[in-house]
Amino acid sequence: MFQSIHVSVSYSVIKMNSAGPLDLSKKNTGEVSALLKMGNVYRAPFGGFIEAENVVGLPKVKLIDIKYLCTDTDAETIEYVIQKDHYVVGTYQDDK
């Protein structure tokens, strides 16, 4: 299962996991961008990954600007590359 991500912010790619940012960049706030129904973007802390069967009944959101999914907590082992102009489906719960 995936444990960390790389996110594109401006011209940088930052790393984070459910504990927060993994580097000391000023741009890395540990937040991901979610695309809302009206087209607005909402930023919230990245809360990690959950199993697909555990999302039944939870509100789904489109997470944008995620570039890589990693299998380690340090975001060094890239397992999956998100193609350009694609998004990741996530959920929003407990303000994460």
Coordinates of N, CA and C in Angstrom, one line a residue, residues 12-84:
S12 N 8.2 23.3 -8.2 CA 8.8 22.4 -7.3 C 8.0 21.1 -7.2
V13 N 8.7 20.1 -6.8 CA 8.0 18.8 -6.4 C 8.4 18.6 -4.9
I14 N 7.4 18.5 -4.1 CA 7.6 18.3 -2.6 C 7.1 17.0 -2.2
K15 N 7.7 16.5 -1.1 CA 7.3 15.2 -0.6 C 6.6 15.3 0.7
M16 N 5.6 14.4 0.9 CA 4.9 14.4 2.2 C 4.3 13.0 2.5
N17 N 4.0 12.7 3.7 CA 3.3 11.6 4.1 C 2.2 12.0 5.2
S18 N 1.6 11.0 5.8 CA 0.5 11.4 6.7 C 1.0 12.1 7.9
A19 N 2.2 12.1 8.2 CA 2.8 12.8 9.4 C 3.1 14.3 9.0
G20 N 3.1 14.6 7.7 CA 3.3 16.0 7.3 C 4.4 16.1 6.3
P21 N 5.0 17.3 6.1 CA 6.1 17.5 5.1 C 7.3 16.7 5.4
L22 N 8.0 16.3 4.3 CA 9.3 15.5 4.5 C 10.5 16.3 4.2
D23 N 10.3 17.5 3.7 CA 11.5 18.4 3.5 C 11.3 19.7 4.1
L24 N 12.3 20.5 4.1 CA 12.2 21.8 4.9 C 11.9 23.0 3.9
S25 N 11.3 22.7 2.8 CA 11.0 23.8 1.9 C 9.9 24.7 2.4
K26 N 10.0 26.0 2.2 CA 8.9 26.9 2.6 C 7.6 26.6 1.9
K27 N 7.7 26.0 0.7 CA 6.5 25.7 -0.1 C 5.8 24.5 0.5
N28 N 6.5 23.6 1.2 CA 5.9 22.4 1.7 C 5.1 22.6 3.0
T29 N 3.8 22.8 2.9 CA 3.0 23.0 4.1 C 2.3 21.7 4.5
G30 N 2.6 20.6 3.8 CA 1.9 19.3 4.1 C 0.5 19.2 3.7
E31 N 0.1 20.1 2.8 CA -1.3 20.2 2.3 C -1.4 19.7 0.8
V32 N -2.5 19.2 0.5 CA -2.8 18.8 -0.9 C -4.0 19.6 -1.4
S33 N -4.1 19.8 -2.7 CA -5.2 20.6 -3.3 C -6.3 19.7 -3.8
A34 N -7.5 20.0 -3.4 CA -8.7 19.3 -3.9 C -9.6 20.2 -4.7
L35 N -10.0 19.6 -5.9 CA -10.9 20.3 -6.8 C -12.3 20.1 -6.4
L36 N -13.0 21.2 -6.0 CA -14.4 21.2 -5.6 C -15.4 21.2 -6.8
K37 N -16.6 20.9 -6.6 CA -17.6 20.8 -7.6 C -17.8 22.1 -8.4
M38 N -17.7 23.2 -7.8 CA -17.9 24.5 -8.5 C -16.6 25.0 -9.2
G39 N -15.5 24.2 -9.1 CA -14.3 24.5 -9.8 C -13.3 25.2 -8.9
N40 N -13.7 25.5 -7.6 CA -12.7 26.1 -6.7 C -11.7 25.0 -6.2
V41 N -10.6 25.5 -5.7 CA -9.6 24.6 -5.1 C -9.6 24.8 -3.6
Y42 N -9.6 23.7 -2.9 CA -9.5 23.7 -1.4 C -8.2 23.0 -1.0
R43 N -7.5 23.6 0.0 CA -6.3 22.9 0.4 C -6.5 22.4 1.8
A44 N -6.1 21.2 2.1 CA -6.2 20.5 3.4 C -5.0 19.7 3.7
P45 N -4.7 19.4 4.9 CA -3.6 18.5 5.2 C -3.7 17.1 4.6
F46 N -2.6 16.5 4.2 CA -2.7 15.2 3.6 C -2.8 14.2 4.8
G47 N -3.8 13.4 4.8 CA -4.0 12.5 6.0 C -3.6 11.1 5.7
G48 N -3.0 10.8 4.6 CA -2.5 9.4 4.3 C -3.5 8.7 3.4
F49 N -3.3 7.3 3.4 CA -4.0 6.5 2.5 C -4.9 5.6 3.3
I50 N -6.1 5.2 2.7 CA -7.0 4.2 3.4 C -7.3 3.2 2.3
E51 N -7.8 2.0 2.7 CA -8.2 0.9 1.8 C -9.5 1.4 1.1
A52 N -9.6 0.9 -0.1 CA -10.8 1.3 -0.9 C -12.1 0.9 -0.3
E53 N -12.1 -0.2 0.3 CA -13.4 -0.7 0.9 C -13.8 0.1 2.1
N54 N -12.9 1.0 2.6 CA -13.3 1.8 3.8 C -13.8 3.2 3.4
V55 N -14.0 3.5 2.1 CA -14.5 4.8 1.7 C -16.0 4.8 1.5
V56 N -16.7 3.7 1.7 CA -18.1 3.7 1.4 C -18.8 4.7 2.3
G57 N -19.6 5.6 1.7 CA -20.3 6.6 2.4 C -19.5 7.9 2.7
L58 N -18.3 7.9 2.4 CA -17.5 9.1 2.7 C -17.5 10.0 1.4
P59 N -17.5 11.3 1.6 CA -17.5 12.2 0.4 C -16.2 12.1 -0.3
K60 N -16.3 12.0 -1.7 CA -15.1 11.9 -2.5 C -14.7 13.2 -3.1
V61 N -13.4 13.5 -3.2 CA -12.8 14.7 -3.8 C -11.8 14.3 -4.8
K62 N -11.5 15.2 -5.8 CA -10.5 15.1 -6.8 C -9.2 15.8 -6.2
L63 N -8.2 15.0 -6.0 CA -6.9 15.6 -5.5 C -6.1 15.9 -6.7
I64 N -5.6 17.1 -6.8 CA -4.9 17.5 -8.0 C -3.4 17.8 -7.6
D65 N -2.6 17.9 -8.6 CA -1.1 18.2 -8.5 C -0.3 17.1 -7.8
I66 N -0.9 15.9 -7.7 CA -0.1 14.8 -7.1 C 0.6 14.1 -8.3
K67 N 2.0 14.0 -8.2 CA 2.8 13.4 -9.3 C 3.1 12.0 -9.1
Y68 N 3.5 11.6 -7.9 CA 4.0 10.2 -7.6 C 3.3 9.6 -6.3
L69 N 3.1 8.3 -6.4 CA 2.7 7.6 -5.2 C 3.8 6.7 -4.8
C70 N 4.2 6.7 -3.5 CA 5.4 6.0 -3.0 C 5.0 4.9 -2.0
T71 N 5.8 3.9 -1.9 CA 5.5 2.8 -1.0 C 6.2 2.9 0.3
D72 N 7.1 3.8 0.4 CA 7.8 4.0 1.7 C 7.4 5.3 2.4
T73 N 7.7 5.5 3.6 CA 7.3 6.7 4.4 C 8.2 7.9 4.0
D74 N 9.4 7.7 3.4 CA 10.3 8.8 3.1 C 10.1 9.3 1.7
A75 N 9.1 8.7 0.9 CA 8.8 9.2 -0.4 C 10.0 9.0 -1.4
E76 N 10.8 8.0 -1.2 CA 11.9 7.7 -2.0 C 11.6 6.6 -3.1
T77 N 10.8 5.6 -2.8 CA 10.5 4.5 -3.6 C 9.2 4.8 -4.4
I78 N 9.3 5.3 -5.6 CA 8.2 5.7 -6.4 C 7.6 4.4 -7.0
E79 N 6.3 4.2 -6.8 CA 5.7 3.0 -7.2 C 4.7 3.3 -8.4
Y80 N 4.1 4.5 -8.4 CA 3.1 4.8 -9.4 C 3.3 6.3 -9.8
V81 N 3.2 6.5 -11.1 CA 3.4 7.9 -11.7 C 2.0 8.3 -12.1
I82 N 1.5 9.5 -11.6 CA 0.2 10.0 -12.1 C 0.5 10.8 -13.4
Q83 N -0.2 10.5 -14.4 CA 0.0 11.2 -15.7 C -0.5 12.6 -15.6
K84 N 0.1 13.4 -16.5 CA -0.2 14.8 -16.6 C -1.7 15.0 -16.8

